[in-house]
XYZ file of C-alpha atoms in Angstrom:
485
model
C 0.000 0.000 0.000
C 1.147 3.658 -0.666
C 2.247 5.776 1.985
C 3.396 9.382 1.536
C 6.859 10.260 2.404
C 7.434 10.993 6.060
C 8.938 14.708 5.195
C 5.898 15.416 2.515
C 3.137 17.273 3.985
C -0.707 16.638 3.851
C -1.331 17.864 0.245
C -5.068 19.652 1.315
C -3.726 21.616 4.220
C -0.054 22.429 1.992
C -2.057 23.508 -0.699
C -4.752 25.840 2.055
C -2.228 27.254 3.179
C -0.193 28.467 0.442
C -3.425 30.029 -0.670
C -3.771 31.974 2.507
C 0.338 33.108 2.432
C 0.192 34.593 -0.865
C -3.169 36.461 -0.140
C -1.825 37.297 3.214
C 1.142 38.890 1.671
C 0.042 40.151 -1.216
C -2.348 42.570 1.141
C 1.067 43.192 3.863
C 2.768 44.451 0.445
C -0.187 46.079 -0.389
C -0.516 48.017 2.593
C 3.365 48.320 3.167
C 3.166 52.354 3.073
C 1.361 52.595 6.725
C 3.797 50.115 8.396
C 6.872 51.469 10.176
C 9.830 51.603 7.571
C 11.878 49.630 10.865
C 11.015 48.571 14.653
C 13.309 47.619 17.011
C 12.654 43.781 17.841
C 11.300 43.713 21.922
C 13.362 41.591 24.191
C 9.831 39.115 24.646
C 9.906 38.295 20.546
C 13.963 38.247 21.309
C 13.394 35.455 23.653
C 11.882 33.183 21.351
C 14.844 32.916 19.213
C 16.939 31.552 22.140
C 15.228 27.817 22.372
C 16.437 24.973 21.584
C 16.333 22.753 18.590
C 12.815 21.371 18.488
C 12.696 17.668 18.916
C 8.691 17.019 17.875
C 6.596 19.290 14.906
C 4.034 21.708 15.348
C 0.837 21.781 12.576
C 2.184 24.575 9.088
C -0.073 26.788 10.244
C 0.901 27.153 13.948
C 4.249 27.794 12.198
C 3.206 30.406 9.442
C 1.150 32.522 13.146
C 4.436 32.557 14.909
C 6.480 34.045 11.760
C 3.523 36.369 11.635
C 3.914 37.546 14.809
C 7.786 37.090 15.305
C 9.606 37.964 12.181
C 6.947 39.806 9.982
C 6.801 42.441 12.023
C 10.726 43.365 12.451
C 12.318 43.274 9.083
C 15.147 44.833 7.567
C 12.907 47.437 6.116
C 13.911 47.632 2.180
C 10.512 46.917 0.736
C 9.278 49.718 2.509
C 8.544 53.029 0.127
C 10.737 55.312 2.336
C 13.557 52.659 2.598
C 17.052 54.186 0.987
C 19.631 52.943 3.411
C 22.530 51.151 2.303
C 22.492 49.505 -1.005
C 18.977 47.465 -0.961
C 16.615 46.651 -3.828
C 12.872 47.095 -2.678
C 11.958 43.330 -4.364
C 9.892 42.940 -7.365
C 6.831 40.749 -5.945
C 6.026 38.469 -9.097
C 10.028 37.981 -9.110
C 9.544 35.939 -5.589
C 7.013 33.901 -6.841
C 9.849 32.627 -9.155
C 11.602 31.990 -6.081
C 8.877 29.705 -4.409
C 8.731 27.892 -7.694
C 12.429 27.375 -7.864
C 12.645 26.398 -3.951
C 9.882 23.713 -4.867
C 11.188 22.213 -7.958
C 14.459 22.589 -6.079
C 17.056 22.383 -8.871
C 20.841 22.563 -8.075
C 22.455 24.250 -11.104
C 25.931 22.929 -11.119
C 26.222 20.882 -14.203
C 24.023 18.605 -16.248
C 21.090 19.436 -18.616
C 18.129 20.185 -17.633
C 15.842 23.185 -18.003
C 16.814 25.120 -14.923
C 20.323 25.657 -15.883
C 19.108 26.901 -19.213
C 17.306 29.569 -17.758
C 20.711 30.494 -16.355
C 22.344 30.767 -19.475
C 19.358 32.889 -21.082
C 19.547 35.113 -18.085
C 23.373 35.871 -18.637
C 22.746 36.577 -22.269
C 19.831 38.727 -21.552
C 22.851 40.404 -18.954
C 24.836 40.569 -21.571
C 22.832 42.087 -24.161
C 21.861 44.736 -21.543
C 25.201 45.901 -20.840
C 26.316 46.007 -24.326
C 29.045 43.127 -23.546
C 30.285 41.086 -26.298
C 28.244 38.242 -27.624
C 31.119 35.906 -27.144
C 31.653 36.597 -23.181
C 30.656 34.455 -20.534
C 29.047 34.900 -17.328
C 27.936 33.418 -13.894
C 25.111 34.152 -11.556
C 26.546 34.681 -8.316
C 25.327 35.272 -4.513
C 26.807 38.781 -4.617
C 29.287 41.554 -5.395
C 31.703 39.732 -2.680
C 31.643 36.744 -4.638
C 31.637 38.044 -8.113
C 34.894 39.830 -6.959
C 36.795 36.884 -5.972
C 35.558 35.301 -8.781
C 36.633 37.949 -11.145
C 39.610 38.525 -9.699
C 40.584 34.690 -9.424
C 40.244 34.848 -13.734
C 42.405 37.477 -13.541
C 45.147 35.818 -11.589
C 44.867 32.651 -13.935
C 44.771 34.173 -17.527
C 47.836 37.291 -16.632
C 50.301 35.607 -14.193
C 53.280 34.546 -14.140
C 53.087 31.504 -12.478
C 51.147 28.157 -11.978
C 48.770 29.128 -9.300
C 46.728 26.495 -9.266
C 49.060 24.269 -9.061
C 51.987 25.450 -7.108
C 50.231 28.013 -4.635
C 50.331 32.082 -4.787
C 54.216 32.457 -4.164
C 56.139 30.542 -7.189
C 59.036 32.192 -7.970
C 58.166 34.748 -5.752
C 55.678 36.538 -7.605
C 53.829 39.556 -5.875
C 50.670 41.151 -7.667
C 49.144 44.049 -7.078
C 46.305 45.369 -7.314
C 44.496 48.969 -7.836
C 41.090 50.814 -7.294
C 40.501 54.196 -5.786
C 39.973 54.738 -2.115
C 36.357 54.410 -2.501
C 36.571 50.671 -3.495
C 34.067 48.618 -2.062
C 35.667 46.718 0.667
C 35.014 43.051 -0.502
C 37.666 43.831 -3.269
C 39.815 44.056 0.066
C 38.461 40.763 1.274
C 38.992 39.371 -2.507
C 42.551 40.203 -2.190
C 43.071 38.468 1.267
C 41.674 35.195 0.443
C 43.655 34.904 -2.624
C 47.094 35.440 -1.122
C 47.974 38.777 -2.466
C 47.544 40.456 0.518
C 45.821 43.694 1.755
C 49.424 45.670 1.573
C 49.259 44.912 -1.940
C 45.746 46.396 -2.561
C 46.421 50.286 -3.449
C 43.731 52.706 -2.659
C 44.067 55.724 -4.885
C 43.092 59.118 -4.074
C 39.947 60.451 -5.649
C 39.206 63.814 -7.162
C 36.575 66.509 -6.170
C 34.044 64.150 -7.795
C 35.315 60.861 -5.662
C 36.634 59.565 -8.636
C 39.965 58.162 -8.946
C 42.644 60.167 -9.874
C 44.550 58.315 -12.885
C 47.356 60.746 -12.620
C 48.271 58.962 -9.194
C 47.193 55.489 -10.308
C 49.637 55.673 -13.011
C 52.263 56.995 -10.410
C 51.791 54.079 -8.097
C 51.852 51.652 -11.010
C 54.962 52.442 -12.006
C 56.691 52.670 -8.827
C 55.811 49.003 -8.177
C 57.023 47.731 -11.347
C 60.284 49.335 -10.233
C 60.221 48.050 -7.305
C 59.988 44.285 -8.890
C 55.811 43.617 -8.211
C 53.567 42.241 -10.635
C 50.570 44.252 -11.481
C 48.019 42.505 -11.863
C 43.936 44.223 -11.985
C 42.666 47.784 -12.576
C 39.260 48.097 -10.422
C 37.214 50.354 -11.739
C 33.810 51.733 -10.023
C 30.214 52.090 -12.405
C 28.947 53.889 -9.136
C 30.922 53.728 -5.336
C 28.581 52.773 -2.325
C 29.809 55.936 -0.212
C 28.751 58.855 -3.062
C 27.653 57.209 -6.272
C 30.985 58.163 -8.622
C 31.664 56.449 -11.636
C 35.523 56.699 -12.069
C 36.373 57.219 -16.221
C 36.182 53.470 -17.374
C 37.517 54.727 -20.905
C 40.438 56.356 -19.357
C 40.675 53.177 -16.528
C 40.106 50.378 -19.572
C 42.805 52.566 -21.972
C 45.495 52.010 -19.199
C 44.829 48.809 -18.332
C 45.578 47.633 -21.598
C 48.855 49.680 -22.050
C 50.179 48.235 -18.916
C 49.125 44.435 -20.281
C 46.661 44.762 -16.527
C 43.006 42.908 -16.014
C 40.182 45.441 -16.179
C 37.721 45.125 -13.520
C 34.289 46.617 -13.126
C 32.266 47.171 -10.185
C 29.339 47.619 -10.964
C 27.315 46.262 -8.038
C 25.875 49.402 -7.088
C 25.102 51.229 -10.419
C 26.042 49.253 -13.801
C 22.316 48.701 -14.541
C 21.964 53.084 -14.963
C 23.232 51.740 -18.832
C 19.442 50.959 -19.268
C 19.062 54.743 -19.165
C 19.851 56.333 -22.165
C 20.485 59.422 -20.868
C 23.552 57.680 -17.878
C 24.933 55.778 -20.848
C 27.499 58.305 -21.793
C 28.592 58.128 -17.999
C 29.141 54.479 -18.340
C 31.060 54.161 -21.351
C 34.257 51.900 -21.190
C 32.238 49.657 -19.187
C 31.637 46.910 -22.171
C 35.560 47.477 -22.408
C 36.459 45.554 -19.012
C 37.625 42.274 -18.635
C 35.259 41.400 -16.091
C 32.046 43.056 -14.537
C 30.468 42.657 -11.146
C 26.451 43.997 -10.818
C 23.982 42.805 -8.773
C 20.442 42.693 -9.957
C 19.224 42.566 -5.924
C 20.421 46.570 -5.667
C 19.514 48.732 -8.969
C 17.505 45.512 -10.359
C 15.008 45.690 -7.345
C 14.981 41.582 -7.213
C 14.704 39.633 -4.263
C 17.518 38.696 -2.341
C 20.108 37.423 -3.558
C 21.453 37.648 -7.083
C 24.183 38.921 -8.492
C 26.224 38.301 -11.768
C 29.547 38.070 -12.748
C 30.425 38.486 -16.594
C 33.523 37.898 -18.433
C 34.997 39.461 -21.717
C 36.399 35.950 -22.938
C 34.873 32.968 -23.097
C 36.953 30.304 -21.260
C 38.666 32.564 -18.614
C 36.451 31.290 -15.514
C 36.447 27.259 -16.260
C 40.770 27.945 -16.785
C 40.589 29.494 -13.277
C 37.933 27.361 -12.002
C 37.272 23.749 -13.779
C 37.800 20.813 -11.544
C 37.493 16.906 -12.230
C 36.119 13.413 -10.441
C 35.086 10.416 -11.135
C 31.463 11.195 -10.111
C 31.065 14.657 -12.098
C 32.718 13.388 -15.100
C 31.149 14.219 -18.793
C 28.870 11.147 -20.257
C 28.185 10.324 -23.702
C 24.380 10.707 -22.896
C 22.632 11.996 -19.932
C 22.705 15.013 -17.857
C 25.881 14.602 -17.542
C 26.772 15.159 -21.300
C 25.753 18.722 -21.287
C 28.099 21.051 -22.286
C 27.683 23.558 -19.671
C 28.990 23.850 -16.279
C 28.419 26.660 -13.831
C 30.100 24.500 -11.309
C 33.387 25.522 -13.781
C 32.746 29.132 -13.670
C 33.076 29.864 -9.942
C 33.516 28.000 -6.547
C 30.076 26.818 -5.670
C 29.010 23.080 -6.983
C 25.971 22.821 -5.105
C 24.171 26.350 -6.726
C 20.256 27.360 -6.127
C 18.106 28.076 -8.991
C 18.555 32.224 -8.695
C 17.949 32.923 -12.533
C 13.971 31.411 -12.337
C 12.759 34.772 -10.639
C 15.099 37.222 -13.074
C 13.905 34.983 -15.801
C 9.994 35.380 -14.516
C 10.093 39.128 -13.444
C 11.904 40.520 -16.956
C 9.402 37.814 -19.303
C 6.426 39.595 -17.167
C 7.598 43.125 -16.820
C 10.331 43.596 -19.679
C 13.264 45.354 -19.758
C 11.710 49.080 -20.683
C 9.669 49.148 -17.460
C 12.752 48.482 -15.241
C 14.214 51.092 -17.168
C 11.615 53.740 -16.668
C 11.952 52.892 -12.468
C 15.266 53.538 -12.473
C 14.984 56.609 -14.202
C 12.059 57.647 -12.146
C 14.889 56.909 -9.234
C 17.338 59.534 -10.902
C 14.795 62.062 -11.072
C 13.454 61.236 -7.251
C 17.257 61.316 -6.325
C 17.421 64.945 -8.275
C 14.269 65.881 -6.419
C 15.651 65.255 -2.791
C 18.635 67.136 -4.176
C 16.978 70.424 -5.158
C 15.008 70.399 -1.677
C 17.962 70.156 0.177
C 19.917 73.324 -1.262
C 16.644 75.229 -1.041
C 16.660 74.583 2.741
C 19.074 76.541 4.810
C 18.901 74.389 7.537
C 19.927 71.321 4.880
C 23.766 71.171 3.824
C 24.031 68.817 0.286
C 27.401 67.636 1.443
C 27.728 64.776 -1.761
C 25.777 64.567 -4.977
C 26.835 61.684 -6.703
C 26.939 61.128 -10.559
C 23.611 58.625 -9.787
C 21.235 57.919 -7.181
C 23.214 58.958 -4.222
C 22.725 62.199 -1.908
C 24.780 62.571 0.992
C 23.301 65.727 3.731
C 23.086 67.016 6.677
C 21.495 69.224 8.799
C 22.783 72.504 9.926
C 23.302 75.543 11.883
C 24.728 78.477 12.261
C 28.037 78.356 14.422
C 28.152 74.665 15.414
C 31.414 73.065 15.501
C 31.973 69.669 13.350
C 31.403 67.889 16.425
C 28.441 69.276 17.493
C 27.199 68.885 13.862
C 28.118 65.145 14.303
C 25.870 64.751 17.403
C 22.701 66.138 16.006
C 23.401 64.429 12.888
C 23.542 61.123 14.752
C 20.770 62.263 16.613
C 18.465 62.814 13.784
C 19.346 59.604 11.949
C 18.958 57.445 15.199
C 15.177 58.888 15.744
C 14.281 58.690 12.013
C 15.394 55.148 12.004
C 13.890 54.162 15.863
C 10.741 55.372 14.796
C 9.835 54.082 11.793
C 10.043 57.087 9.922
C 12.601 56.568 7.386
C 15.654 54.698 6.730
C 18.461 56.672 5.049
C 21.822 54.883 6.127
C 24.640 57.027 7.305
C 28.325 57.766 6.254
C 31.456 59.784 6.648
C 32.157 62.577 3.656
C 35.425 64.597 4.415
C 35.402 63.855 7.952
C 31.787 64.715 8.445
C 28.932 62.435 9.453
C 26.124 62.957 6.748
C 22.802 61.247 6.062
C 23.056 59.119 2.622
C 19.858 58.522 0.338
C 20.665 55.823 -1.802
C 17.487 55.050 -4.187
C 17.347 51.643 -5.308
C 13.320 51.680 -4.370
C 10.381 51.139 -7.133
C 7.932 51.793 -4.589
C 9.037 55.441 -4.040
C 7.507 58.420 -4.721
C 8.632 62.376 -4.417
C 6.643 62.943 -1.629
C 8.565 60.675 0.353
C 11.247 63.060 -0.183
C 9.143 65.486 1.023
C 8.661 63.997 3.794
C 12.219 63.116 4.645
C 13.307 66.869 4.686
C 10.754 68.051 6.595
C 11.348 65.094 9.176
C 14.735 66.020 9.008
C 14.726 69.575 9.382
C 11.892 69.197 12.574
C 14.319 66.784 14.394
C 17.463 68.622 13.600
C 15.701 71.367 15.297
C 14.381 69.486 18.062
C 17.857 68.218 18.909
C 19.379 71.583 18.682
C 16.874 72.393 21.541
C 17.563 69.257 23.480
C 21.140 69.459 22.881
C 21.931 67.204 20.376
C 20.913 64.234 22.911
């Protein structure tokens, strides 16, 4: 007699409750605008995170209450329509129903053929096409920017050194790379450099212009006095928009040296590569098809869920010559899965992968790529918005205005000392945060402690904006009055 598998649930009540989830969620999204933006979670809900491993199950739905009343509640915040901290997309809904559809059919997409991991490889070309890379690159779907910058700078290692890497370890024949990017480098190009042996003293941090773009004056400087002084350079980093201000560095000028000095080009573009879709931010990007390698992240400026990034390649073959590996039990077959041609495995470090391309593949086949492109354009003229508010308030200091959706400010006044500046400052960002008002993050420009807007939110509108000076400007003077407290 049949018996269902001990692990599979009652089909009725599985299929009851998914019902309710989605309609339960589709209303909490609904209604997202008259929730807090963030609440601190209270020491009782706290509690309940501190037991121990349950040894006996509780009924789906007793489950689904508890994250209702535990988790829903308290989350990060990015979905919400005044949420601009950090460098969080806001989550395109239909995209996370590709999720739950890839968590259920529960592909791994490390080799062999099969539908999922030709999704993948549609998704990279649709990547591909977007940024105007070459149609004979390559590409990899990727966790983040932190892994995409390993990855990419792993290639690089493998197709311009010196020595056998792979197979004799970092220091044969006493090779030393280095490697180059402007002092507003994201720091997981730092953490890239540590895990592959080169070594944070070999990572040089440039100085930046007016702008907070790298100056290529000193980046030629410093390349030449290390090739004088017997190191290997190795990777140009260039940045399509830093976290701190939103600069592009020149990527013409960046790609044009790299090449003289026989150097990998490298591309972040995490935080603002997908501005190309814009045809009015193209010109800014240019020399960004030129690199050798580009990082972006489609969970920032591409508003998916959490998490998906990409990493592409120029050449085809550069990842699986840094990356391929062999066994007995992942070896090609004449027929089979295991005869497809494809690896992603090959491209990167993770075998086991999760199906990430199903909800890009789902949310660009149902929206298409114009209508992304008119949100992030309605970002760049939300982010110009907040920035012509702020220099028509004289208690509002635009301290930054980057090149795309970044605006770094603070609030002012008249004979205050940096440090007392800092305090309000603080001040005003801890209550807008506390109470649910609005999340900008926070950051250091010059010295100075500013409030940063960075706009990677579909659900925003300019009267949030609105709303965020006039917050800003009532607590700034409420903790001049209380003393910056």
């Amino acid at each position: 007699m049949h018996t269902d598998p001990p692990l599979d649930p009652d089909w009725d009540e599985f299929r009851a409750l998914g019902k309710r989830i989605v309609d339960e969620m589709a209303d909490h999204l609904a209604g997202i605008r008259d929730q807090p933006v963030w609440q601190p979670v209270p020491d009782t809900v706290r509690a309940g995170f501190t037991t121990p491993l349950p040894t006996g199950g509780r009924p789906m739905d007793e489950v689904y209450e508890e994250f209702r009343a535990t988790i829903l509640p308290f989350p990060r915040g990015n979905i919400h329509p005044r949420f601009w901290g950090w460098a969080n997309g806001s989550g395109v809904p239909v995209a996370a129903l590709g999720d739950l559809l890839a968590s259920l059919i529960n592909c791994t997409l490390g080799s062999g053929g099969n539908a999922a991991m030709m999704v993948e490889e549609q998704v990279v070309e649709w990547l591909k096409e977007a940024m105007g890379w070459p149609a004979t690159g390559s590409g990899v779907l990727t966790s983040g920017a932190s892994m995409g910058q390993l990855t990419a700078l792993a290639a690089a290692r493998q197709a311009c050194g010196a020595a056998d890497v792979r197979g004799e370890g970092a220091v044969l024949g006493g090779v030393q790379y280095t490697v180059y990017g402007s002092v507003e480098t994201h720091h997981s190009v730092e953490k890239a450099v540590e895990l592959l042996g080169i070594g944070r003293r070999f990572l040089r941090l440039v100085p930046v212009d007016d702008a907070h773009r790298i100056e290529i004056g000193a980046l030629r400087r410093t390349i030449r006095a290390d090739r004088a002084a017997g190191l290997r350079p190795l990777c140009v980093v260039g940045n399509a928009g830093t976290v701190n201000t939103g600069a592009v560095d020149p990527l013409d000028q960046l790609g044009a040296l790299a090449r003289r000095e026989g150097m990998w080009f490298h591309v972040d573009g995490a935080f603002g590569a997908f501005a190309r879709l814009v045809p009015s931010h193209r010109p800014l990007l240019a020399g960004l098809a030129e690199a050798d390698s580009l990082v972006l992240d489609l969970h920032k400026w591409l508003y998916m869920p959490f998490d998906v990034s990409c990493l592409l390649t120029r050449e085809t073959g550069v990842l699986e010559a840094a990356f391929r590996s062999g066994a007995d039990y992942i070896a090609p077959t004449e027929q089979g899965p295991s005869a497809y041609p494809v690896a992603f495995s090959d491209r990167g470090v993770e075998q086991s992968r999760r199906f990430r391309a199903l909800k890009v593949w789902f949310a660009l086949k149902t929206h298409g790529a114009d209508a992304f492109a008119e949100a992030l354009a309605e970002n760049l003229a939300q982010t110009a918005h907040l920035a012509r508010l702020i220099e028509a308030d004289d208690r509002l200091e635009l301290v930054s205005r980057g090149d795309l959706n970044v605006v770094c400010f603070r609030y002012v006044r008249p004979g205050a000392d940096a440090r007392e500046l800092d305090r309000i400052n603080r001040t005003v960002l801890g209550r807008l945060q506390t109470r649910g008002l609005a999340m900008p993050s926070h950051t250091r420009i010059r010295g100075a402690f500013v409030l940063r807007v960075a706009h990677h939110n579909h659900r925003s509108e300019p009267a949030d904006f609105d709303f965020l000076v006039d917050q800003v400007r009532r607590l700034g003077d409420l903790a001049v009055r209380d003393g910056g407290s």
